[in-house]
Short mmCIF file of C-alpha atoms in Angstrom, two decimals:
data_model
loop_
_atom_site.label_atom_id
_atom_site.label_comp_id
_atom_site.label_asym_id
_atom_site.label_seq_id
_atom_site.Cartn_x
_atom_site.Cartn_y
_atom_site.Cartn_z
CA MET A 1 -1.09 -130.77 -125.78
CA SER A 2 2.62 -132.27 -126.11
CA ASP A 3 4.08 -128.63 -125.39
CA LEU A 4 1.85 -128.35 -122.18
CA ILE A 5 3.09 -131.86 -121.13
CA ASP A 6 6.73 -130.88 -121.73
CA ARG A 7 6.33 -127.63 -119.69
CA ASN A 8 4.50 -128.96 -116.70
CA GLY A 9 5.02 -132.75 -116.32
CA ALA A 10 7.63 -135.32 -116.20
CA ILE A 11 6.27 -138.37 -117.74
CA SER A 12 7.69 -140.95 -120.32
CA PRO A 13 7.19 -140.74 -124.13
CA ALA A 14 5.32 -143.96 -123.90
CA ASP A 15 2.96 -142.26 -121.23
CA VAL A 16 2.50 -139.35 -123.62
CA GLU A 17 1.57 -141.52 -126.49
CA TRP A 18 -0.96 -143.15 -124.23
CA LEU A 19 -2.59 -139.72 -123.31
CA HIS A 20 -2.68 -138.97 -127.18
CA LEU A 21 -4.56 -142.22 -127.93
CA LEU A 22 -6.92 -141.54 -125.21
CA VAL A 23 -7.69 -137.97 -126.40
CA GLY A 24 -8.07 -139.35 -129.73
CA ASP A 25 -10.84 -141.75 -128.62
CA TRP A 26 -12.70 -140.02 -125.68
CA GLN A 27 -15.15 -138.22 -127.64
CA VAL A 28 -17.09 -141.43 -127.56
CA ILE A 29 -17.09 -141.17 -123.72
CA SER A 30 -17.94 -137.54 -123.56
CA ASP A 31 -21.08 -138.22 -125.83
CA LEU A 32 -22.31 -141.35 -124.05
CA ALA A 33 -21.62 -139.55 -120.60
CA PHE A 34 -23.30 -136.29 -121.62
CA ALA A 35 -20.56 -134.64 -119.98
CA ASP A 36 -17.43 -132.59 -120.46
CA LEU A 37 -13.93 -134.17 -120.11
CA VAL A 38 -10.99 -132.53 -118.89
CA LEU A 39 -7.61 -134.12 -118.82
CA TRP A 40 -5.63 -133.02 -115.83
CA LEU A 41 -1.98 -133.58 -115.56
CA PRO A 42 -0.14 -133.60 -112.20
CA THR A 43 2.71 -130.98 -112.18
CA GLN A 44 5.88 -130.96 -110.49
CA ASP A 45 4.70 -128.67 -108.05
CA ASP A 46 2.02 -130.93 -106.65
CA ASP A 47 -0.74 -129.07 -108.74
CA PHE A 48 -2.67 -130.03 -111.67
CA VAL A 49 -2.90 -128.31 -115.27
CA ALA A 50 -5.39 -129.11 -117.81
CA ILE A 51 -4.07 -130.23 -121.11
CA ALA A 52 -7.13 -131.29 -123.12
CA GLN A 53 -10.72 -130.93 -123.02
CA CYS A 54 -13.80 -132.35 -124.77
CA ARG A 55 -17.30 -131.16 -125.03
CA PRO A 56 -20.29 -133.37 -125.66
CA SER A 57 -22.27 -133.30 -128.74
CA THR A 58 -25.18 -134.74 -127.07
CA ALA A 59 -25.85 -132.27 -124.19
CA ALA A 60 -25.06 -128.89 -123.08
CA THR A 61 -21.47 -127.99 -122.08
CA VAL A 62 -19.98 -127.12 -118.89
CA HIS A 63 -17.16 -125.04 -120.20
CA HIS A 64 -17.98 -122.42 -122.85
CA GLU A 65 -14.50 -121.22 -122.58
CA ASP A 66 -11.34 -123.05 -123.51
CA ILE A 67 -9.68 -123.98 -120.07
CA VAL A 68 -6.76 -125.86 -121.72
CA GLY A 69 -3.48 -124.53 -119.92
CA SER A 70 -5.22 -123.44 -116.71
CA HIS A 71 -4.93 -124.96 -113.19
CA ALA A 72 -7.53 -127.06 -111.34
CA PRO A 73 -9.87 -125.21 -109.03
CA ARG A 74 -8.78 -125.39 -105.45
CA GLY A 75 -11.78 -127.22 -104.30
CA PHE A 76 -11.33 -129.94 -106.88
CA VAL A 77 -7.68 -130.59 -106.23
CA ALA A 78 -8.22 -132.83 -103.36
CA THR A 79 -10.70 -135.11 -105.41
CA LEU A 80 -8.00 -135.27 -108.16
CA ARG A 81 -5.24 -136.30 -105.87
CA GLU A 82 -7.46 -139.15 -104.22
CA ALA A 83 -8.23 -140.57 -107.71
CA MET A 84 -4.49 -140.54 -108.31
CA THR A 85 -3.65 -142.30 -105.17
CA THR A 86 -6.51 -144.84 -104.93
CA GLN A 87 -6.79 -145.60 -108.67
CA GLN A 88 -10.53 -145.50 -108.05
CA ILE A 89 -13.06 -143.16 -109.63
CA CYS A 90 -14.06 -140.44 -107.15
CA ARG A 91 -17.24 -138.62 -107.17
CA VAL A 92 -17.52 -135.27 -105.32
CA GLY A 93 -20.34 -135.70 -102.81
CA GLU A 94 -22.22 -132.44 -103.59
CA ALA A 95 -22.77 -130.71 -106.96
CA ARG A 96 -21.01 -127.59 -107.51
CA TRP A 97 -22.93 -124.51 -108.38
CA THR A 98 -21.80 -122.13 -110.95
CA GLY A 99 -24.65 -119.52 -110.41
CA ALA A 100 -26.67 -120.48 -113.10
CA TYR A 101 -26.71 -124.30 -113.06
CA ALA A 102 -25.22 -127.32 -111.07
CA ILE A 103 -22.28 -129.50 -112.10
CA ARG A 104 -21.63 -133.10 -110.80
CA GLU A 105 -17.96 -133.81 -110.91
CA GLU A 106 -16.10 -136.97 -110.99
CA ALA A 107 -12.25 -137.86 -111.13
CA ILE A 108 -11.25 -140.77 -113.19
CA PRO A 109 -7.64 -141.81 -112.86
CA VAL A 110 -5.85 -142.51 -116.25
CA VAL A 111 -3.96 -145.81 -115.43
CA ARG A 112 -0.97 -147.28 -117.69
CA ALA A 113 1.08 -150.15 -116.67
CA GLY A 114 -0.36 -149.79 -113.11
CA ARG A 115 0.71 -146.34 -112.74
CA THR A 116 -1.67 -143.17 -112.65
CA ILE A 117 -0.40 -140.68 -115.07
CA ALA A 118 -3.28 -138.19 -115.11
CA VAL A 119 -6.67 -137.74 -114.14
CA ILE A 120 -9.79 -137.18 -116.06
CA ALA A 121 -12.65 -134.83 -114.78
CA ARG A 122 -16.16 -135.85 -115.78
CA GLU A 123 -18.35 -132.90 -115.34
CA THR A 124 -22.20 -133.25 -115.96
CA HIS A 125 -24.37 -130.40 -116.64
CA LEU A 126 -27.39 -130.73 -114.46
CA GLY A 127 -29.38 -127.75 -115.64
CA ALA A 128 -31.94 -129.67 -117.40
CA SER A 129 -33.33 -132.21 -114.68
CA ARG A 130 -35.73 -134.64 -115.96
CA THR A 131 -36.51 -138.46 -116.08
CA PRO A 132 -33.80 -140.11 -118.34
CA SER A 133 -35.01 -142.34 -121.25
CA ARG A 134 -34.00 -145.91 -122.01
CA LEU A 135 -31.53 -144.55 -124.49
CA GLU A 136 -29.90 -142.21 -122.02
CA ILE A 137 -29.68 -144.93 -119.45
CA ASN A 138 -27.79 -147.06 -121.82
CA TYR A 139 -25.50 -144.11 -122.95
CA VAL A 140 -24.61 -143.32 -119.34
CA GLU A 141 -24.20 -147.12 -118.52
CA SER A 142 -21.86 -147.61 -121.66
CA ALA A 143 -19.97 -144.56 -120.53
CA ASP A 144 -19.61 -145.89 -116.91
CA GLU A 145 -18.02 -149.20 -118.24
CA LEU A 146 -15.54 -147.23 -120.50
CA CYS A 147 -14.53 -145.00 -117.59
CA GLY A 148 -14.07 -148.06 -115.54
CA MET A 149 -11.46 -149.36 -118.01
CA ILE A 150 -9.73 -146.07 -118.06
CA ALA A 151 -9.13 -146.47 -114.23
CA ARG A 152 -8.07 -150.05 -114.75
CA GLY A 153 -5.62 -149.15 -117.61
CA GLU A 154 -7.62 -151.03 -120.33
CA PHE A 155 -8.75 -148.01 -122.42
CA PRO A 156 -7.71 -146.81 -124.90
CA ALA A 157 -6.91 -150.02 -126.80
CA ALA A 158 -3.27 -149.83 -128.29
CA ASN A 159 -4.27 -151.73 -131.29
CA ALA A 160 -7.31 -149.81 -131.87
CA ALA A 161 -8.21 -148.48 -135.76
CA THR A 162 -6.18 -145.38 -136.56
CA GLY A 163 -6.19 -143.22 -139.85
CA ARG A 164 -9.52 -142.94 -141.69
CA ARG A 165 -10.89 -145.99 -139.74
CA ARG A 166 -10.64 -144.11 -136.52
CA GLY A 167 -13.33 -141.72 -135.04
CA ALA A 168 -16.49 -142.24 -136.97
CA PRO A 169 -19.15 -143.46 -136.49
CA ARG A 170 -20.43 -140.89 -133.78
CA VAL A 171 -22.62 -141.96 -130.61
CA GLY A 172 -25.77 -140.14 -132.20
CA ASP A 173 -25.34 -142.17 -135.36
CA GLY A 174 -26.48 -145.27 -133.54
CA LEU A 175 -25.56 -147.46 -130.55
CA VAL A 176 -25.63 -151.25 -130.03
CA ARG A 177 -24.59 -152.89 -126.64
CA LEU A 178 -23.40 -156.57 -126.88
CA ASN A 179 -22.82 -159.25 -124.23
CA SER A 180 -19.81 -161.26 -123.86
CA GLU A 181 -21.44 -163.77 -126.53
CA GLY A 182 -22.06 -161.07 -129.22
CA GLU A 183 -25.83 -160.88 -128.40
CA VAL A 184 -27.62 -157.56 -128.58
CA LEU A 185 -28.46 -156.18 -125.26
CA TYR A 186 -29.96 -152.91 -126.60
CA ALA A 187 -29.96 -151.11 -129.97
CA SER A 188 -30.84 -147.43 -130.18
CA PRO A 189 -33.62 -146.19 -132.51
CA ASN A 190 -30.96 -144.91 -135.09
CA ALA A 191 -29.23 -148.24 -135.01
CA LEU A 192 -32.46 -150.19 -135.55
CA SER A 193 -33.08 -147.95 -138.50
CA ALA A 194 -29.78 -148.58 -140.06
CA PHE A 195 -30.10 -152.49 -139.83
CA HIS A 196 -33.73 -152.21 -141.23
CA TRP A 197 -32.35 -150.36 -144.36
CA LEU A 198 -29.69 -153.14 -144.59
CA GLY A 199 -32.48 -155.75 -144.57
CA VAL A 200 -33.08 -156.76 -140.96
CA SER A 201 -36.79 -157.18 -140.24
CA ASP A 202 -36.97 -159.12 -137.30
CA GLU A 203 -36.18 -158.19 -133.53
CA ILE A 204 -32.35 -158.11 -133.04
CA VAL A 205 -32.39 -157.82 -129.20
CA GLY A 206 -31.37 -161.17 -127.59
CA ARG A 207 -30.10 -162.37 -130.95
CA SER A 208 -26.48 -162.69 -131.95
CA LEU A 209 -25.71 -159.70 -134.03
CA ALA A 210 -23.22 -161.67 -136.37
CA GLU A 211 -25.78 -164.39 -137.19
CA VAL A 212 -28.38 -161.66 -138.09
CA ILE A 213 -26.12 -159.79 -140.31
CA THR A 214 -24.23 -162.56 -142.13
CA PRO A 215 -27.06 -164.13 -144.21
CA LEU A 216 -27.73 -160.32 -145.52
CA ILE A 217 -24.31 -160.20 -147.04
CA GLU A 218 -24.58 -160.54 -150.92
CA ASP A 219 -21.88 -163.12 -152.34
CA SER A 220 -20.76 -160.67 -154.90
CA ASN A 221 -19.73 -158.11 -152.29
CA PRO A 222 -16.28 -158.10 -150.79
CA VAL A 223 -16.10 -159.07 -147.14
CA ASP A 224 -13.74 -157.25 -144.81
CA GLU A 225 -11.88 -160.04 -142.89
CA SER A 226 -12.33 -157.97 -139.61
CA MET A 227 -16.25 -157.86 -139.84
CA PRO A 228 -16.73 -160.90 -137.71
CA LEU A 229 -14.59 -159.49 -134.87
CA VAL A 230 -16.47 -156.23 -134.98
CA LEU A 231 -19.91 -157.86 -135.08
CA MET A 232 -18.96 -159.95 -132.09
CA GLY A 233 -17.40 -157.13 -130.22
CA ARG A 234 -14.03 -158.88 -129.86
CA ALA A 235 -11.76 -156.10 -131.39
CA ALA A 236 -11.53 -152.39 -131.09
CA TRP A 237 -11.82 -151.78 -134.98
CA ARG A 238 -14.03 -150.77 -137.67
CA THR A 239 -15.66 -152.33 -140.70
CA ASP A 240 -18.11 -151.47 -143.49
CA ILE A 241 -20.98 -153.86 -144.69
CA GLU A 242 -22.61 -153.45 -147.89
CA SER A 243 -25.96 -155.05 -149.04
CA ARG A 244 -28.89 -153.97 -151.23
CA GLY A 245 -27.21 -150.95 -152.20
CA VAL A 246 -27.04 -149.97 -148.40
CA SER A 247 -23.44 -149.23 -146.70
CA LEU A 248 -23.13 -149.39 -142.88
CA SER A 249 -20.09 -148.54 -141.12
CA LEU A 250 -19.51 -150.25 -137.69
CA ARG A 251 -17.04 -149.59 -135.12
CA ALA A 252 -16.76 -151.80 -131.96
CA GLN A 253 -15.20 -151.03 -128.82
CA PRO A 254 -14.96 -154.04 -126.42
CA VAL A 255 -15.74 -153.69 -122.59
CA THR A 256 -13.43 -155.57 -120.49
CA GLU A 257 -12.85 -156.00 -116.69
CA HIS A 258 -9.29 -157.18 -115.53
CA GLY A 259 -8.66 -158.53 -118.98
CA THR A 260 -11.84 -160.57 -119.20
CA ARG A 261 -14.28 -159.42 -122.11
CA MET A 262 -17.64 -158.55 -120.63
CA GLY A 263 -19.34 -157.23 -123.86
CA ALA A 264 -18.94 -154.44 -126.25
CA VAL A 265 -20.13 -151.08 -127.32
CA LEU A 266 -20.89 -150.90 -131.06
CA LEU A 267 -21.55 -147.72 -132.99
CA VAL A 268 -23.05 -147.87 -136.28
CA ARG A 269 -23.85 -145.37 -139.18
CA ASP A 270 -25.44 -145.38 -142.55
CA VAL A 271 -22.88 -144.26 -145.12
CA SER A 272 -24.80 -145.12 -148.22
CA GLU A 273 -25.11 -141.79 -149.36
CA LEU A 274 -21.29 -140.87 -148.57
CA ARG A 275 -20.28 -144.11 -150.42
CA ARG A 276 -22.13 -143.19 -153.49
CA ARG A 277 -20.57 -140.00 -153.48
CA GLU A 278 -17.17 -141.46 -152.98
CA ARG A 279 -17.70 -143.78 -156.01
CA GLU A 280 -18.85 -140.80 -158.22
CA LEU A 281 -15.85 -138.84 -157.38
CA MET A 282 -13.74 -142.03 -158.11
CA THR A 283 -15.54 -142.25 -161.45
CA LYS A 284 -14.89 -138.64 -162.24
CA ASP A 285 -11.27 -138.91 -161.22
CA ALA A 286 -10.70 -141.78 -163.57
CA THR A 287 -12.61 -140.05 -166.51
CA ILE A 288 -10.49 -136.80 -166.05
CA ARG A 289 -7.29 -139.03 -165.88
CA GLU A 290 -8.49 -140.90 -169.15
CA ILE A 291 -9.14 -137.59 -170.86
CA HIS A 292 -5.70 -136.22 -170.16
CA HIS A 293 -4.24 -139.58 -171.43
CA ARG A 294 -6.33 -139.29 -174.65
CA VAL A 295 -5.20 -135.57 -175.13
CA LYS A 296 -1.57 -136.62 -174.62
CA ASN A 297 -2.12 -139.49 -177.30
CA ASN A 298 -3.64 -136.89 -179.59
CA LEU A 299 -0.96 -134.43 -179.01
CA GLN A 300 1.70 -136.92 -179.68
CA THR A 301 0.18 -137.72 -182.83
CA VAL A 302 0.12 -134.20 -184.10
CA ALA A 303 3.76 -133.98 -183.08
CA ALA A 304 4.71 -137.11 -184.95
CA LEU A 305 2.73 -135.64 -187.94
CA LEU A 306 4.71 -132.44 -187.85
CA ARG A 307 7.99 -134.14 -187.50
CA LEU A 308 7.19 -136.18 -190.62
CA GLN A 309 6.27 -133.12 -192.49
CA ALA A 310 9.51 -131.40 -191.32
CA ARG A 311 11.52 -134.28 -192.56
CA ARG A 312 9.96 -134.18 -195.87
CA SER A 313 10.31 -130.35 -196.23
CA THR A 314 12.91 -129.01 -198.38
CA SER A 315 12.85 -125.66 -197.08
CA THR A 316 15.08 -124.87 -194.10
CA GLU A 317 12.86 -122.09 -192.95
CA VAL A 318 9.71 -124.20 -192.99
CA LYS A 319 11.62 -127.09 -191.46
CA GLU A 320 12.74 -125.09 -188.62
CA ALA A 321 9.24 -123.74 -188.08
CA LEU A 322 7.79 -127.43 -187.98
CA ASP A 323 10.34 -128.52 -185.65
CA GLY A 324 9.43 -125.67 -183.23
CA ALA A 325 5.79 -126.30 -183.61
CA MET A 326 6.58 -129.95 -182.89
CA ARG A 327 8.63 -129.32 -179.82
CA ARG A 328 5.92 -126.98 -178.42
CA VAL A 329 3.02 -129.72 -178.95
CA ALA A 330 5.32 -132.31 -177.34
CA THR A 331 6.03 -130.15 -174.33
CA ILE A 332 2.07 -129.67 -173.72
CA ALA A 333 1.81 -133.61 -174.21
CA THR A 334 4.24 -134.15 -171.43
CA VAL A 335 2.12 -132.11 -168.95
CA HIS A 336 -0.99 -134.17 -169.80
CA GLU A 337 0.84 -137.39 -169.57
CA ALA A 338 1.96 -136.18 -165.96
CA LEU A 339 -1.89 -135.38 -165.26
CA SER A 340 -2.98 -138.67 -166.63
CA GLN A 341 -0.92 -140.30 -163.68
CA THR A 342 -2.47 -138.36 -160.78
CA ILE A 343 -5.86 -138.18 -158.92
CA ASP A 344 -5.66 -134.23 -158.84
CA GLU A 345 -5.08 -131.48 -161.03
CA VAL A 346 -1.55 -131.05 -159.56
CA VAL A 347 1.78 -132.33 -160.84
CA ASP A 348 5.27 -132.80 -159.72
CA PHE A 349 6.93 -130.06 -162.06
CA ASP A 350 10.33 -131.21 -161.44
CA ASP A 351 9.45 -134.62 -163.29
CA VAL A 352 7.60 -132.65 -166.04
CA PHE A 353 10.42 -130.42 -166.60
CA GLY A 354 12.84 -133.18 -166.70
CA ARG A 355 11.07 -134.66 -169.69
CA ALA A 356 10.65 -131.36 -171.33
CA LEU A 357 14.38 -130.78 -171.07
CA ARG A 358 15.00 -133.88 -172.99
CA LEU A 359 13.32 -132.01 -176.01
CA ALA A 360 15.99 -129.25 -175.78
CA ALA A 361 18.75 -131.83 -175.34
CA ASP A 362 17.61 -133.22 -178.58
CA VAL A 363 18.02 -129.74 -180.34
CA ALA A 364 21.62 -129.40 -178.85
CA ALA A 365 22.37 -132.82 -180.11
CA PHE A 366 21.16 -132.05 -183.59
CA GLY A 367 23.20 -128.94 -183.64
CA GLY A 368 26.46 -130.70 -183.09
CA ALA A 369 28.14 -128.37 -180.59
CA PRO A 370 28.47 -129.92 -176.97
CA VAL A 371 25.85 -128.59 -174.54
CA THR A 372 25.80 -129.47 -170.87
CA PHE A 373 22.44 -128.94 -168.86
CA VAL A 374 22.59 -128.23 -165.28
CA ARG A 375 19.60 -128.10 -162.94
CA GLU A 376 19.56 -126.40 -159.50
CA GLY A 377 16.85 -126.02 -156.85
CA ALA A 378 13.41 -127.53 -157.13
CA PHE A 379 10.03 -126.33 -158.59
CA GLY A 380 7.72 -128.61 -156.19
CA ARG A 381 4.00 -129.24 -157.14
CA VAL A 382 2.08 -126.88 -159.17
CA THR A 383 -1.54 -126.85 -160.55
CA ALA A 384 -2.40 -127.86 -164.17
CA ALA A 385 -3.29 -124.34 -165.04
CA ASP A 386 0.32 -123.28 -164.40
CA ALA A 387 2.11 -126.46 -165.53
CA THR A 388 1.32 -126.04 -169.17
CA PRO A 389 2.44 -122.49 -169.60
CA LEU A 390 5.29 -123.01 -167.47
CA ALA A 391 6.69 -125.92 -169.54
CA VAL A 392 6.18 -124.28 -172.59
CA ILE A 393 7.98 -121.02 -171.33
CA LEU A 394 10.93 -122.90 -169.99
CA THR A 395 11.37 -125.07 -173.01
CA GLU A 396 11.55 -122.16 -175.21
CA LEU A 397 13.96 -120.41 -172.93
CA VAL A 398 16.25 -123.44 -172.88
CA THR A 399 15.90 -124.08 -176.76
CA ASN A 400 16.59 -120.30 -177.42
CA ALA A 401 19.88 -120.63 -175.17
CA VAL A 402 21.01 -123.54 -177.14
CA GLU A 403 20.17 -122.26 -180.71
CA HIS A 404 21.27 -118.60 -180.27
CA GLY A 405 23.72 -118.53 -177.53
CA LEU A 406 25.60 -121.87 -177.81
CA ALA A 407 24.95 -123.11 -181.31
CA ARG A 408 28.52 -122.57 -182.56
CA GLN A 409 30.77 -123.13 -179.71
CA GLY A 410 28.55 -125.20 -177.05
CA GLY A 411 28.69 -124.42 -173.44
CA THR A 412 26.34 -125.01 -170.51
CA VAL A 413 22.73 -124.16 -169.73
CA THR A 414 21.75 -123.61 -166.13
CA VAL A 415 18.32 -123.62 -164.78
CA ALA A 416 18.14 -122.37 -161.32
CA SER A 417 14.68 -122.36 -159.52
CA SER A 418 13.60 -121.29 -156.06
CA ARG A 419 10.26 -121.15 -154.39
CA GLU A 420 8.84 -119.41 -151.36
CA GLY A 421 5.36 -120.57 -150.84
CA ARG A 422 3.58 -119.75 -154.06
CA THR A 423 6.19 -117.39 -155.34
CA LEU A 424 8.46 -119.06 -157.99
CA THR A 425 11.63 -117.61 -159.36
CA VAL A 426 13.47 -119.35 -162.16
CA LYS A 427 16.65 -118.13 -163.88
CA VAL A 428 17.91 -119.74 -167.21
CA ILE A 429 21.67 -118.89 -167.63
CA ASP A 430 23.97 -119.77 -170.45
CA ASP A 431 27.56 -119.01 -171.09
CA GLY A 432 27.14 -118.25 -174.73
CA VAL A 433 27.33 -115.14 -177.05
CA GLY A 434 25.07 -113.08 -174.96
CA VAL A 435 21.66 -111.57 -175.84
CA ASP A 436 21.05 -111.40 -179.51
CA PRO A 437 18.75 -108.43 -180.47
CA SER A 438 17.55 -110.19 -183.70
CA ALA A 439 16.25 -113.23 -181.60
CA MET A 440 14.09 -110.83 -179.37
CA ASP A 441 11.70 -110.62 -182.10
CA GLY A 442 11.42 -114.20 -182.84
CA LEU A 443 8.19 -116.35 -182.49
CA GLY A 444 9.61 -118.32 -179.53
CA THR A 445 10.06 -115.02 -177.45
CA GLN A 446 6.67 -113.79 -178.44
CA ILE A 447 5.14 -116.89 -177.15
CA VAL A 448 7.04 -116.57 -173.77
CA THR A 449 6.27 -112.89 -173.13
CA THR A 450 2.52 -113.59 -174.00
CA LEU A 451 2.29 -116.58 -171.69
CA VAL A 452 4.20 -114.76 -168.88
CA ASP A 453 1.84 -111.55 -169.18
CA THR A 454 -1.57 -113.22 -169.89
CA VAL A 455 -1.36 -116.61 -168.28
CA LEU A 456 0.96 -116.44 -165.47
CA ASP A 457 0.64 -112.95 -164.72
CA GLY A 458 4.38 -112.84 -163.83
CA SER A 459 7.46 -110.88 -165.05
CA ILE A 460 10.60 -111.88 -167.40
CA SER A 461 13.54 -109.97 -168.04
CA TRP A 462 16.84 -110.81 -170.27
CA ALA A 463 20.22 -109.65 -169.34
CA SER A 464 23.77 -110.02 -170.53
CA ARG A 465 26.26 -111.69 -168.01
CA THR A 466 29.67 -110.41 -167.18
CA GLY A 467 32.17 -112.56 -168.88
CA GLY A 468 29.44 -113.52 -171.65
CA GLY A 469 26.20 -115.32 -171.74
CA THR A 470 22.58 -114.57 -171.02
CA GLU A 471 20.58 -114.60 -167.94
CA VAL A 472 16.84 -114.82 -168.09
CA THR A 473 14.89 -114.34 -164.85
CA LEU A 474 11.19 -115.36 -164.52
CA GLN A 475 9.22 -114.65 -161.55
CA THR A 476 5.59 -115.69 -160.98
CA ARG A 477 2.86 -116.33 -158.27
CA LEU A 478 1.72 -119.74 -158.76
CA ALA A 479 -2.14 -120.54 -158.24
CA GLU A 480 -3.28 -122.00 -154.91
CA MET A 481 -3.47 -125.64 -154.71
CA ASN A 482 -6.51 -127.31 -152.79
CA GLU A 483 -5.01 -130.18 -151.04
#
């Protein structure tokens, strides 16, 4: 929509934001009006271009095709211009026939700060002509009130709910119309059922909705501070009410006329099952995090036992083997520690590798030769399935570079990572003595090649660098993240 505005119109950023707010909230009007809505923007050559459209979920659509980007029909341009000039809702005198059915058309000026910045076409499908029910009459009357607010510059509300509080409930979930005192003028059957499940047993029409609902709220349940404003229809906001195991989501839209609140349209939906599933997911997430935390604690205990055993050993070979096992277990524990702090099975691997690199730094410090570690690039976020083998592989590669390449004279180990989408390339570079053939048969190298081939399904290569040192290149395609 912003691209179409930039190409065809000349309106201010504040006007563009107003149109975005309108489009974000106009599904309610489309459903209430049983009509398609098309937002027409006046162009610099005295024409109109469609920059957004909305189809009703309560009735048949007029436009089966996408008309965004097209120009207004010649026969409707005069009505659009009249609505812009007069700032009044203009209805076409006669229905327009498409061949199979008739369409009733209205032009609603979109007013902001006293200026008309666009026009909405309200197009009603007249193919199924019948006597409207009481529910349909209240739907259309509510739509007429909101359309009048658009023409007066009072809709959308600049301080309306945003984020997850915006959009739902929908019109079909349940509708309540309130007067200026917060008393119920009409409640749809779905709305009555929702309040009945909450515990309302008496008739609510003619009564204050706030006075009906408030006694049903249990003292143990937290109460949203905005709830009274929503129940009275005084704020364009959304709130949740819980009682007796039932959860209702309510969204209010005040109806104003020249700044005076005349009533409100209240949408209500029973979200008990949705909230139950959310609680189950939260419980499962907490359980998974606790499992990772306990696994991390157990692995750290194993690593501590291996360290104690290594210190007591008198055999240099056994001591080195235990130290290597301790380091690998500690690396895996680091991954589980990171997983225990997230709500999903995805970790920031730059942080994980930073912790694992400190284990290699301990090896370098124990060796006595000065070793400098340099990191270039970033790994990004990876799944738990990739994080563990990747951490073990890189820890082994860095440790091997320290032990076999820099053990005597010291030097620099550089870990350079680059990522394009899911493809990760990592290079571990040292300026030591070069590739040691005897080290290629060691346990660490076997662990690395096995994990690369069987777990990461990647490739790895060792090469001597010109001027001395070794360069190890690892390339793999990471698992896809569900975010």
